[in-house]
Amino acid sequence: MSEMTLVEAINLALARAMEDDPDVIVLGEDVGINGGVFRATAGLQTRFGSERVLDTPLAELLISGLCVGMAAQGLKPIGEIQFMGFLYPCIDQLVNHASRIRNRSQGRLTCPMVLRTPHGAGIRAPEHHSESTEAMLAHIPGLRVVIPSSPERAYGLLLAAIRDPDPVVFLEPTRIYRAAKGEVEDNGEALPLDVAFVLREGRDVTLISWGAMLKETMAAADALAVEGITAEVVDLATLKPYDEVTVLGSVAKTGRCVIVHEATRTGGFGAEIAALIAERSLTSLLAPVARITGYDTVIPMARLEQHMMPSVGRIVTAARKACQFS
Amino acid sequence: MASKKMADGGLPVVARFEVRHRNYLAPDGSINRPLPAFASDANLLVSLYRAMVLLRSFDRKAVALQRTGRLGTYAVSLGQEAVSVGIASAMRSEDVLLPSYRDNGALLWRGVNPEEILLFWGGDERGNHFSGPVEDFPFCVPVGSQAPHAAGVGYAFKLRKEPRVAVCLFGDGATSKGDVYEAMNFAGVHKLPVVFVATNNQWAISVPLRLQTGCETLAQKAIAAGFIGEQVDGSDVVAVRAAAEEAVAAARDGQGPRFIEALAYRLGDHTTSDDASRYRQEAEVQARWREEPIARLRAFLVGQKMWSKAEEERLAAECHERVEAAVERYLATEPRRPETMFDHLYAELPEVYAAQRRELAGEGDV
Ligand SMILES: Cc1ncc(C[n+]2csc(CCOP(=O)(O)OP(=O)(O)O)c2C)c(N)n1
Ligand SMILES: [Mg+2]
């Protein structure tokens, strides 16, 4: 066990996967000698060579398409997209190929690839570096969409993603790459995909979030505890397919739910969860489901980005309101 | 390269291509071949020189601001000042510039105020609402994605029979993107008035050119799109300007697109977020300093008695003053109110989002 940051845990999982399985290939822009712009692939090229850790030309569609071809050949490619804002050219490959080659070929060809990319705002980065469009990806059948919120889960979930026989988009919460620290044991053990983690148990209200926003969500739970409100905090962790059982179980217990995400509100993944609860658990609700989200506008650059993102205050207010409702 | 030859088997040659390299000034400022006509215009050469010096002092200040927490990530032009300045100098104000994120020299030449550039890199969208030509595009951060826009702009010019040219700047890394190939292909099909310029500074962050392409030149990529690609010495502003002048004139004249590969070297880190010592040798960088464009043009100008030490000192003081004044205006810019993030989202903000705007303004919640 040693204490490390989230990005170090990613690096550790990548190294472990490459060590364990010669089919694992890491590819992307600047992943080689530079070790990635966030240092997630630091040291890998020195250790595993430039055939298995390759700097690609600057072309994101290429990176995702190469992964599809390599994966169909039985390799386990892990592509890195430098920022989520540059992932959009990959949508063609993800929608038309990665996610459906198994289905199209009726199981003859498969696509065990991982596409990693930093997710979210809050690091005062330039334009197009602060995207959180996970809902777009979670809309694609056949894909898995995973986002860890701690070093330990980053390590275990990334190993799971790499070993999974289907394509996974692995979103890495940029804002807590270095801010989140925790004990990680390099035991090669994967965590389960498609399972939500209950980070804190509570009776009065369920707070559901993922990625970096769990920081504010946990802080909100602390603040609510001071007022005598016990919040249950669920880290969804896998958005596609997601753990409906844990969500519904928690809401059945608390009767109240606040969903927190930094992505814009309309069509965000919170809408999916709210719809699930409305369909399946309406009678257990003591208050309307609330969403605390980014606003329905373009993510602003550094000067205003903090105003876009859900604050602890907004989460607390929504949870308090739900508790006061009945 | 012999390895690239295929056995000809007596088959006829159906096409042959060549790529030319243009250079006038040697690194020491001496002349390699007869200069183009514009080079007899001392005022023009001096104005190119002044623009490059201004750009370098602006860059230096911007990095200082970033290091002291008053600016966000910033990309300097160190070593490639001649490209953006030389290219922009051949454009008319009614032409349209489509820059990358490293083309401040072109923006400044076209009338963008330095404080507007700082505002953008300081994380404020108002920097994009600049004083340059109103139809110019803003900085483009997603690499290469502005190239198709250039083809679209060129198409509009052609459709309306306007004698205007779209000029698109990007890096060597960008030439690997489909966006750039697709744009060039379309421009070639329709013989559009577009000039594509690749500043080949040898690096895309840590990725060297040899991992970007198997080609001897980037210029030859134009050949596959059906138009002329030329390589120029991008540290020789006379060569850049000459190539740009010719390309822009041909495009304006209806002869179709051109591609210019400007060979240069990125003497600085990729941006203020980068540490190039992780991936390249300092000795390589040092060796490239002897080619840099400002000293080269200065040596030429001084040799021609077009420039003196006194003028150099005056220019340094002038640039310092201009940059400091711009920084003052930048730092004094009124902060934006949070709700302005909804401004210019749509021509008219739909009522469903107006409530969110009010929440941000502190006028009740959603
Ligand atoms: C589509 C896209 N992918 C990745 C990035 C991250 N990135 C920013 S600049 C850069 C390298 C660009 O190299 P080049 O085109 O040679 O231009 P230069 O920076 O050298 O001027 C990369 C990978 C980006 N901005 N856009
Ligand atoms: Mg470059």
XYZ file of C-alpha atoms and ligand atoms in Angstrom:
719
model
C 0.000 0.000 0.000
C 1.201 3.452 -0.724
C -0.329 6.886 -0.850
C -0.648 8.302 -4.325
C -2.560 10.724 -6.500
C -5.289 9.698 -8.901
C -3.080 10.202 -11.929
C -0.365 8.114 -10.312
C -2.902 5.363 -9.725
C -3.779 5.478 -13.434
C -0.099 5.202 -14.278
C 0.235 2.281 -11.897
C -2.727 0.440 -13.415
C -1.381 0.990 -16.936
C 2.019 -0.362 -15.926
C 0.446 -3.329 -14.189
C -1.728 -4.160 -17.206
C 1.251 -3.897 -19.563
C 3.349 -6.050 -17.275
C 0.673 -8.727 -16.997
C -0.436 -8.830 -20.605
C 1.872 -8.369 -23.609
C -1.161 -7.584 -25.757
C -1.746 -4.299 -23.973
C -0.654 -1.346 -26.129
C -0.711 2.321 -25.135
C -1.070 4.886 -27.920
C -1.783 8.561 -28.214
C -0.252 11.998 -28.586
C 2.764 12.649 -26.366
C 2.293 9.425 -24.388
C 5.871 8.302 -25.058
C 8.948 10.088 -23.806
C 6.835 12.977 -22.538
C 4.699 10.604 -20.479
C 1.454 12.341 -21.443
C 0.591 15.960 -20.769
C -0.722 14.943 -17.334
C 2.076 12.368 -16.780
C -0.389 9.452 -16.819
C 1.901 7.406 -19.051
C 5.167 8.576 -17.456
C 7.908 5.979 -17.627
C 5.908 3.483 -19.667
C 7.830 3.888 -22.899
C 11.176 3.470 -21.150
C 9.870 0.369 -19.473
C 7.894 -1.291 -22.265
C 9.457 0.129 -25.406
C 8.203 2.345 -28.190
C 6.386 -0.466 -30.004
C 4.001 -0.913 -27.099
C 3.881 2.737 -26.031
C 3.596 4.744 -29.199
C 3.338 8.404 -29.982
C 0.810 8.689 -32.762
C 0.565 11.485 -35.296
C -1.768 14.265 -34.182
C -5.060 12.694 -35.204
C -7.749 11.630 -32.753
C -9.951 9.852 -35.260
C -6.882 7.826 -36.165
C -6.189 6.913 -32.542
C -9.708 5.592 -31.982
C -9.805 3.815 -35.342
C -6.403 2.203 -34.764
C -7.766 0.889 -31.479
C -10.674 -0.769 -33.275
C -8.355 -2.494 -35.732
C -5.861 -3.553 -33.086
C -8.622 -4.825 -30.816
C -10.186 -6.855 -33.615
C -6.755 -8.488 -33.902
C -6.777 -9.494 -30.262
C -4.560 -6.725 -28.967
C -5.726 -4.663 -26.011
C -5.192 -1.080 -27.121
C -5.482 1.807 -24.686
C -5.796 5.041 -26.609
C -5.282 8.378 -24.932
C -7.135 11.460 -26.097
C -5.302 14.448 -24.685
C -8.449 16.324 -23.634
C -12.106 15.457 -23.900
C -12.625 18.420 -26.227
C -10.563 16.583 -28.829
C -12.492 13.337 -28.542
C -15.280 14.382 -30.864
C -13.643 13.110 -34.075
C -13.610 9.696 -32.350
C -17.382 9.677 -32.105
C -17.585 8.294 -35.635
C -15.351 5.350 -34.695
C -17.072 4.821 -31.350
C -20.622 4.922 -32.679
C -20.174 3.236 -36.028
C -17.485 0.722 -35.210
C -16.126 0.193 -31.689
C -19.518 -0.162 -30.062
C -21.095 -2.339 -32.717
C -18.483 -4.451 -34.406
C -19.393 -7.350 -32.109
C -23.053 -6.967 -32.977
C -22.477 -6.354 -36.683
C -20.241 -9.372 -37.037
C -22.468 -11.420 -34.752
C -19.613 -12.067 -32.341
C -16.980 -12.895 -34.940
C -15.003 -9.704 -34.273
C -14.786 -7.933 -30.946
C -13.418 -4.673 -29.639
C -11.635 -4.874 -26.286
C -10.300 -1.328 -26.393
C -10.089 1.476 -23.872
C -10.154 5.134 -24.782
C -8.922 7.280 -21.894
C -9.445 11.006 -21.690
C -9.362 13.746 -19.058
C -12.825 14.933 -18.096
C -14.195 18.155 -16.730
C -13.335 21.715 -15.879
C -11.695 23.464 -12.980
C -8.027 23.621 -13.904
C -8.109 27.038 -15.591
C -7.206 25.453 -18.914
C -7.661 27.084 -22.339
C -10.794 26.829 -24.493
C -12.044 23.296 -25.326
C -10.080 21.741 -22.431
C -12.924 21.563 -19.900
C -15.553 19.338 -21.455
C -17.880 17.007 -19.608
C -19.996 15.487 -22.347
C -20.264 12.026 -20.823
C -23.986 11.844 -21.537
C -23.220 11.870 -25.253
C -21.060 8.778 -24.804
C -23.486 7.091 -22.436
C -26.032 7.300 -25.227
C -24.074 4.823 -27.351
C -25.255 1.197 -27.082
C -22.483 -1.354 -26.762
C -20.075 1.021 -25.080
C -19.077 1.185 -21.432
C -18.476 4.604 -19.891
C -16.515 4.673 -16.659
C -15.338 7.524 -14.455
C -13.453 7.037 -11.188
C -13.463 9.465 -8.276
C -10.513 8.315 -6.167
C -7.038 6.837 -6.732
C -8.163 3.448 -5.479
C -11.143 3.312 -7.815
C -9.069 4.717 -10.672
C -6.653 1.818 -10.305
C -9.276 -0.913 -9.958
C -11.681 0.415 -12.562
C -8.987 1.022 -15.153
C -7.760 -2.545 -14.762
C -11.342 -3.706 -15.186
C -11.772 -1.546 -18.264
C -8.611 -2.948 -19.841
C -9.641 -6.533 -19.151
C -13.215 -6.018 -20.282
C -13.979 -7.716 -23.607
C -15.891 -4.678 -24.889
C -14.974 -1.069 -25.640
C -14.737 1.257 -22.672
C -14.393 5.017 -22.592
C -12.521 5.809 -19.419
C -13.008 9.381 -18.259
C -10.455 10.783 -15.851
C -11.481 13.676 -13.601
C -8.836 16.270 -14.441
C -9.591 18.511 -11.486
C -8.682 15.796 -8.980
C -5.839 14.155 -10.954
C -3.460 15.447 -8.301
C -5.837 16.767 -5.660
C -7.250 13.322 -4.841
C -4.817 11.250 -2.820
C -5.303 7.841 -1.302
C -3.851 4.478 -0.475
C -3.559 2.123 -3.437
C -2.303 -1.419 -3.346
C -0.758 -2.607 -6.586
C -2.343 -6.028 -6.279
C -3.608 -6.289 -9.846
C -7.172 -6.591 -8.612
C -9.877 -5.025 -10.718
C -12.982 -3.450 -9.285
C -16.312 -4.420 -10.786
C -17.662 -2.366 -13.669
C -21.359 -1.515 -13.868
C -21.493 -1.237 -10.084
C -22.051 1.948 -8.124
C -20.185 2.622 -4.892
C -21.951 3.836 -1.789
C -19.359 6.207 -0.354
C -21.405 7.142 2.667
C -24.583 5.745 4.141
C -27.487 7.904 5.156
C -31.230 7.885 5.759
C -32.575 11.242 4.676
C -31.458 11.971 1.145
C -29.509 10.230 -1.622
C -26.836 12.285 -3.358
C -25.721 10.749 -6.658
C -22.687 11.931 -8.547
C -19.556 10.805 -10.388
C -15.985 11.897 -11.060
C -14.625 15.119 -9.621
C -18.036 16.366 -8.458
C -17.996 13.797 -5.681
C -15.615 16.123 -3.889
C -18.313 18.797 -3.579
C -20.982 16.152 -3.033
C -19.123 14.644 -0.076
C -18.503 18.108 1.332
C -22.230 18.802 1.021
C -22.987 15.596 2.920
C -20.654 16.791 5.700
C -22.410 20.152 5.839
C -25.835 18.490 5.891
C -24.739 16.217 8.751
C -24.127 19.328 10.839
C -27.789 20.230 10.311
C -28.831 16.730 11.300
C -29.538 15.548 7.773
C -27.816 12.265 6.943
C -27.073 11.962 3.251
C -26.257 8.764 1.418
C -23.642 9.408 -1.260
C -23.565 7.199 -4.335
C -20.621 7.284 -6.729
C -22.146 5.998 -9.950
C -18.642 5.239 -11.341
C -19.955 3.421 -14.429
C -22.457 5.471 -16.406
C -23.058 2.926 -19.100
C -24.480 0.482 -18.256
C -25.231 1.861 -14.824
C -26.176 0.241 -11.566
C -29.927 0.799 -11.384
C -30.258 -1.509 -8.401
C -28.063 0.568 -6.113
C -29.708 3.809 -7.239
C -33.230 2.498 -6.710
C -32.291 0.795 -3.443
C -30.889 3.978 -1.996
C -33.832 6.109 -3.097
C -36.269 3.519 -1.712
C -34.522 3.984 1.631
C -34.211 7.780 1.733
C -37.170 8.852 -0.408
C -35.217 11.859 -1.654
C -32.642 12.264 -4.378
C -30.312 14.997 -5.583
C -28.225 14.272 -8.669
C -25.044 16.284 -9.118
C -23.047 16.657 -12.315
C -20.959 19.410 -13.820
C -22.180 18.698 -17.347
C -24.921 20.902 -18.705
C -28.406 20.185 -17.486
C -30.565 19.463 -20.520
C -30.026 15.913 -21.730
C -27.376 15.368 -19.053
C -26.998 11.959 -17.464
C -28.912 13.188 -14.429
C -32.022 13.231 -16.605
C -31.622 9.495 -17.184
C -31.401 8.774 -13.480
C -34.347 11.023 -12.678
C -36.389 9.234 -15.329
C -35.458 5.838 -13.918
C -36.579 6.897 -10.458
C -39.818 8.349 -11.841
C -40.565 5.122 -13.700
C -39.589 2.637 -11.049
C -39.686 4.271 -7.662
C -42.241 7.060 -7.754
C -44.116 5.787 -4.733
C -41.021 5.836 -2.531
C -40.400 9.515 -3.233
C -40.989 12.030 -0.472
C -39.816 14.968 -2.583
C -39.205 15.732 -6.251
C -35.881 14.528 -7.610
C -33.509 17.474 -7.957
C -30.636 18.017 -10.362
C -27.711 20.280 -9.538
C -25.777 20.645 -12.747
C -23.783 22.921 -14.970
C -25.825 25.553 -16.734
C -27.123 25.092 -20.268
C -24.398 27.115 -21.873
C -20.921 26.703 -23.312
C -18.445 25.930 -20.543
C -16.818 29.301 -19.998
C -13.073 29.801 -19.966
C -11.105 30.168 -16.734
C -12.571 33.435 -15.491
C -16.090 32.104 -15.067
C -15.727 28.342 -15.004
C -16.194 28.051 -11.251
C -19.591 29.703 -11.595
C -20.629 27.024 -14.065
C -19.886 24.152 -11.753
C -22.165 22.975 -8.953
C -21.027 24.377 -5.629
C -21.332 22.750 -2.208
C -23.853 25.467 -1.377
C -26.117 24.625 -4.301
C -26.047 20.925 -3.407
C -26.781 21.582 0.269
C -29.647 23.904 -0.597
C -31.223 21.333 -2.902
C -30.871 18.537 -0.348
C -32.259 20.718 2.430
C -35.191 21.707 0.233
C -35.908 18.046 -0.500
C -35.908 17.285 3.210
C -38.201 20.208 3.942
C -40.603 19.163 1.182
C -41.888 16.350 3.363
C 15.162 8.119 -51.734
C 16.004 4.890 -53.475
C 13.809 2.830 -51.180
C 10.781 4.747 -52.399
C 11.339 3.842 -56.058
C 9.288 1.014 -57.461
C 10.467 -1.166 -60.277
C 9.184 0.653 -63.377
C 8.736 -2.456 -65.515
C 8.841 -0.185 -68.548
C 5.541 1.417 -67.522
C 4.955 4.990 -68.692
C 5.224 7.884 -66.251
C 1.881 9.673 -66.043
C 2.775 12.373 -63.595
C 5.854 13.971 -62.081
C 6.001 16.463 -59.254
C 8.485 18.690 -57.588
C 8.697 20.803 -54.490
C 10.816 23.944 -54.382
C 12.506 25.547 -51.434
C 12.707 29.321 -51.142
C 15.322 31.269 -49.211
C 16.947 34.677 -49.671
C 18.668 35.597 -46.447
C 21.289 33.335 -44.912
C 21.398 33.063 -41.099
C 24.097 35.759 -40.990
C 21.940 38.156 -42.998
C 23.875 37.788 -46.228
C 21.986 37.330 -49.481
C 21.725 33.917 -51.132
C 19.924 34.933 -54.302
C 18.457 38.055 -55.906
C 15.851 39.554 -53.621
C 12.185 39.923 -54.584
C 10.984 43.357 -55.694
C 9.377 44.333 -52.391
C 12.744 44.035 -50.641
C 13.823 47.351 -52.115
C 11.132 48.961 -49.991
C 13.093 49.756 -46.832
C 9.947 50.864 -45.010
C 8.294 47.514 -45.560
C 11.321 45.553 -44.370
C 11.619 47.730 -41.313
C 7.950 47.309 -40.533
C 8.346 43.515 -40.750
C 11.290 43.793 -38.407
C 9.392 45.963 -35.953
C 6.461 43.563 -35.933
C 8.703 40.612 -35.124
C 10.434 42.480 -32.318
C 7.102 43.590 -30.897
C 5.836 40.012 -30.989
C 8.888 38.773 -29.136
C 8.625 41.373 -26.404
C 4.900 40.760 -26.118
C 5.558 37.034 -25.732
C 8.180 37.639 -23.067
C 5.750 39.749 -21.072
C 2.912 37.268 -21.493
C 5.060 34.482 -20.055
C 5.989 36.720 -17.118
C 2.277 37.345 -16.510
C 1.567 33.627 -16.648
C 4.380 32.847 -14.234
C 2.970 35.332 -11.751
C -0.565 33.993 -11.968
C -2.038 36.808 -14.037
C -2.485 34.888 -17.297
C -3.499 31.344 -18.220
C -1.617 28.937 -20.450
C 0.220 30.796 -23.225
C 2.020 29.727 -26.405
C 5.004 31.824 -27.507
C 6.158 32.239 -31.115
C 9.856 32.249 -30.213
C 11.850 31.309 -33.309
C 8.929 31.430 -35.704
C 8.027 35.119 -35.608
C 8.812 35.482 -39.310
C 6.026 33.122 -40.340
C 2.931 34.726 -38.878
C 4.256 38.236 -39.524
C 5.470 37.513 -43.056
C 2.255 35.784 -44.055
C -0.048 38.425 -42.576
C 1.945 41.179 -44.275
C 0.953 39.802 -47.674
C -2.761 39.849 -46.896
C -5.230 42.619 -47.473
C -7.502 43.686 -44.649
C -10.523 42.306 -46.542
C -8.933 38.858 -46.710
C -9.819 36.472 -43.908
C -7.324 35.014 -41.452
C -7.934 31.633 -39.837
C -5.197 31.289 -37.218
C -4.152 28.547 -34.830
C -3.324 29.417 -31.208
C 0.266 30.427 -31.929
C -0.230 33.095 -34.573
C -0.195 36.249 -32.487
C 2.163 37.857 -34.982
C -0.548 37.692 -37.635
C -3.241 38.952 -35.295
C -1.170 41.904 -34.138
C -0.282 42.761 -37.742
C -3.975 42.762 -38.606
C -4.868 45.184 -35.852
C -5.817 43.025 -32.908
C -4.835 44.856 -29.723
C -2.315 43.107 -27.488
C -4.630 43.431 -24.486
C -7.293 41.516 -26.410
C -4.894 38.627 -26.915
C -4.076 38.729 -23.214
C -7.753 38.757 -22.344
C -8.311 35.563 -24.314
C -5.363 33.755 -22.720
C -6.440 35.188 -19.416
C -9.596 33.093 -19.727
C -12.032 35.745 -20.927
C -14.047 35.206 -24.115
C -14.202 38.933 -24.757
C -10.654 38.682 -26.100
C -12.119 37.031 -29.187
C -14.273 40.082 -29.866
C -11.190 41.856 -31.097
C -10.231 44.970 -33.035
C -8.873 43.032 -36.021
C -10.893 42.599 -39.237
C -14.411 41.593 -38.162
C -14.544 38.554 -40.425
C -11.271 37.080 -39.163
C -11.666 33.880 -37.181
C -10.703 33.652 -33.525
C -7.822 31.502 -32.245
C -8.386 27.843 -32.965
C -7.425 25.461 -30.194
C -8.665 22.113 -31.597
C -5.696 21.517 -33.865
C -6.390 21.723 -37.592
C -10.143 22.120 -37.214
C -10.018 25.609 -38.737
C -8.815 24.274 -42.103
C -12.269 23.237 -43.373
C -13.545 26.673 -42.321
C -10.925 28.222 -44.584
C -12.246 26.173 -47.482
C -15.778 27.286 -46.610
C -14.728 30.909 -46.480
C -12.920 30.501 -49.797
C -16.006 28.945 -51.319
C -18.095 31.919 -50.224
C -15.597 34.300 -51.844
C -15.670 32.329 -55.058
C -19.453 32.088 -55.091
C -19.814 35.833 -54.680
C -16.950 36.515 -57.117
C -15.109 38.547 -54.518
C -11.360 38.973 -55.051
C -10.553 37.911 -51.511
C -8.394 35.184 -50.036
C -8.714 32.980 -46.968
C -5.414 32.339 -45.220
C -5.236 29.424 -42.837
C -2.342 28.885 -40.437
C -1.566 25.679 -38.576
C 1.363 23.590 -37.363
C 3.203 20.538 -38.616
C 1.195 18.370 -36.222
C -2.042 19.607 -37.757
C -1.051 18.234 -41.152
C -1.739 14.749 -39.755
C -5.388 15.498 -39.248
C -8.144 14.562 -41.618
C -9.552 18.052 -41.232
C -6.524 19.487 -43.017
C -6.418 16.881 -45.795
C -10.141 17.153 -46.359
C -10.032 20.929 -46.526
C -7.122 20.901 -48.961
C -8.810 18.302 -51.108
C -11.990 20.362 -51.376
C -10.068 23.559 -52.027
C -8.250 21.735 -54.820
C -11.460 20.396 -56.352
C -13.036 23.835 -56.536
C -9.863 25.886 -57.091
C -10.697 28.018 -54.094
C -8.876 31.185 -53.092
C -7.279 29.671 -50.004
C -3.674 29.738 -48.855
C -2.796 27.012 -46.378
C 0.289 27.652 -44.296
C 1.952 25.008 -42.163
C 4.476 26.363 -39.718
C 6.767 23.398 -39.516
C 8.506 24.085 -36.211
C 9.593 20.422 -36.059
C 7.553 19.611 -32.974
C 3.981 18.940 -31.956
C 4.467 19.234 -28.204
C 6.868 16.294 -27.683
C 6.244 14.520 -30.969
C 8.997 15.148 -33.524
C 8.219 15.590 -37.202
C 9.552 12.135 -38.108
C 6.699 10.552 -36.112
C 4.196 12.852 -37.799
C 4.897 12.014 -41.421
C 6.849 9.704 -43.693
C 7.140 12.485 -46.280
C 10.328 14.398 -47.097
C 8.360 17.644 -47.021
C 4.964 18.755 -45.811
C 4.676 20.888 -48.930
C 4.195 17.804 -51.078
C 0.899 17.120 -49.360
C -0.553 19.839 -51.566
C 0.355 17.841 -54.647
C -2.076 15.107 -53.664
C -4.747 17.784 -53.415
C -3.948 19.076 -56.888
C -2.167 22.333 -56.199
C 1.260 23.814 -55.633
C 3.063 23.274 -52.367
C 6.190 25.237 -51.659
C 8.708 25.035 -48.875
C 10.145 28.254 -47.546
C 12.780 29.090 -44.999
C 10.486 30.204 -42.217
C 13.281 32.002 -40.422
C 13.756 34.255 -43.442
C 10.931 36.755 -43.369
C 11.773 37.895 -46.890
C 11.212 34.355 -48.154
C 7.980 33.972 -46.204
C 6.655 37.280 -47.419
C 7.646 36.512 -51.022
C 6.001 33.103 -50.989
C 2.882 34.519 -49.341
C 2.681 37.400 -51.790
C 2.835 35.031 -54.724
C 0.379 32.543 -53.236
C -2.136 35.180 -52.171
C -1.943 36.887 -55.573
C -2.460 33.590 -57.407
C -5.417 32.703 -55.212
C -6.935 36.139 -55.684
C -6.419 35.806 -59.404
C -8.564 32.649 -59.539
C -5.673 30.206 -59.890
C -6.778 28.200 -56.885
C -5.214 27.294 -53.569
C -1.581 27.166 -52.528
C 0.231 25.502 -49.699
C 3.250 26.954 -47.958
C 5.379 24.911 -45.615
C 7.413 27.324 -43.528
C 10.413 25.545 -42.038
C 11.167 26.930 -38.620
C 12.034 25.776 -35.156
C 10.121 26.107 -31.901
C 12.815 27.592 -29.681
C 10.574 27.705 -26.625
C 8.458 25.219 -24.715
C 5.227 24.208 -26.434
C 3.280 26.401 -24.006
C 3.772 27.630 -20.469
C 2.337 24.258 -19.334
C 5.094 22.340 -21.072
C 8.662 21.464 -20.120
C 10.499 20.650 -23.333
C 13.617 19.514 -21.465
C 11.730 16.281 -20.832
C 11.893 15.305 -24.488
C 14.540 17.237 -26.390
C 18.191 18.069 -25.982
C 19.184 21.605 -25.083
C 22.073 21.307 -27.568
C 19.593 20.872 -30.419
C 17.751 24.012 -29.359
C 20.964 26.002 -28.956
C 22.108 25.028 -32.435
C 18.843 26.336 -33.873
C 19.271 29.738 -32.267
C 21.742 30.707 -34.983
C 18.944 30.545 -37.552
C 16.428 32.667 -35.709
C 14.566 35.237 -37.778
C 15.013 38.488 -35.886
C 18.803 38.511 -35.679
C 18.876 37.447 -39.315
C 16.791 40.334 -40.600
C 18.569 42.771 -38.293
C 21.947 41.700 -39.703
C 20.624 42.265 -43.219
C 19.093 45.653 -42.424
C 22.188 46.878 -40.625
C 24.366 45.673 -43.504
C 22.154 47.618 -45.923
C 22.277 50.720 -43.711
C 18.516 50.519 -43.306
C 18.762 50.171 -39.538
C 20.967 51.568 -36.798
C 21.815 50.955 -33.201
C 19.946 54.091 -32.167
C 16.825 52.888 -33.970
C 17.178 49.525 -32.283
C 17.228 51.162 -28.887
C 14.270 53.347 -29.729
C 12.335 50.309 -30.926
C 13.075 48.363 -27.741
C 11.783 51.246 -25.643
C 8.746 51.643 -27.862
C 7.844 47.940 -27.667
C 8.313 47.971 -23.924
C 5.980 50.926 -23.597
C 3.392 49.492 -25.928
C 3.343 46.152 -24.168
C 3.269 47.672 -20.683
C 0.389 49.925 -21.657
C -1.496 46.934 -23.059
C -0.879 44.950 -19.878
C -2.210 47.835 -17.841
C -5.383 47.933 -19.907
C -5.670 44.152 -19.671
C -5.342 44.112 -15.906
C -7.796 46.982 -15.582
C -10.489 45.216 -17.600
C -13.728 45.029 -15.649
C -14.493 41.441 -14.647
C -17.436 39.790 -16.366
C -20.504 39.042 -14.364
C -21.206 35.302 -14.128
C -24.536 35.502 -15.946
C -22.774 36.830 -19.053
C -21.817 33.231 -19.793
C -25.258 33.086 -21.394
C -24.554 36.094 -23.630
C -24.232 35.257 -27.330
C -25.284 31.655 -26.763
C -28.129 32.118 -29.241
C -29.204 35.174 -31.175
C -31.899 35.378 -28.546
C -31.734 33.423 -25.312
C -34.612 30.927 -25.196
C -36.917 31.575 -22.267
C -36.184 28.145 -20.714
C -32.586 29.195 -20.203
C -33.393 32.716 -19.089
C -34.242 31.366 -15.646
C -30.776 29.863 -15.353
C -29.294 33.193 -16.340
C -31.337 34.875 -13.619
C -30.103 32.333 -11.082
C -26.519 33.163 -11.992
C -27.333 36.841 -11.623
C -28.547 36.088 -8.120
C -32.145 36.871 -9.033
C -33.869 33.829 -7.571
C -33.189 30.164 -8.282
C -34.331 27.690 -10.883
C -7.344 18.160 -32.023
C -6.383 18.450 -30.952
N -5.672 17.446 -30.416
C -4.782 17.693 -29.438
C -4.602 18.950 -28.979
C -3.580 19.228 -27.894
N -2.453 19.925 -28.518
C -2.394 21.258 -28.506
S -1.167 21.827 -29.456
C -0.671 20.275 -29.879
C 0.478 20.106 -30.806
C 0.289 20.864 -32.060
O 1.432 20.776 -32.859
P 1.541 21.577 -34.205
O 0.341 21.365 -35.041
O 2.847 21.212 -34.801
O 1.541 23.108 -33.770
P 2.565 23.858 -32.797
O 2.024 23.728 -31.411
O 3.891 23.242 -32.958
O 2.517 25.275 -33.209
C -1.482 19.329 -29.276
C -1.304 17.880 -29.409
C -5.380 19.968 -29.553
N -5.282 21.248 -29.135
N -6.256 19.698 -30.533
Mg 4.687 22.154 -34.560
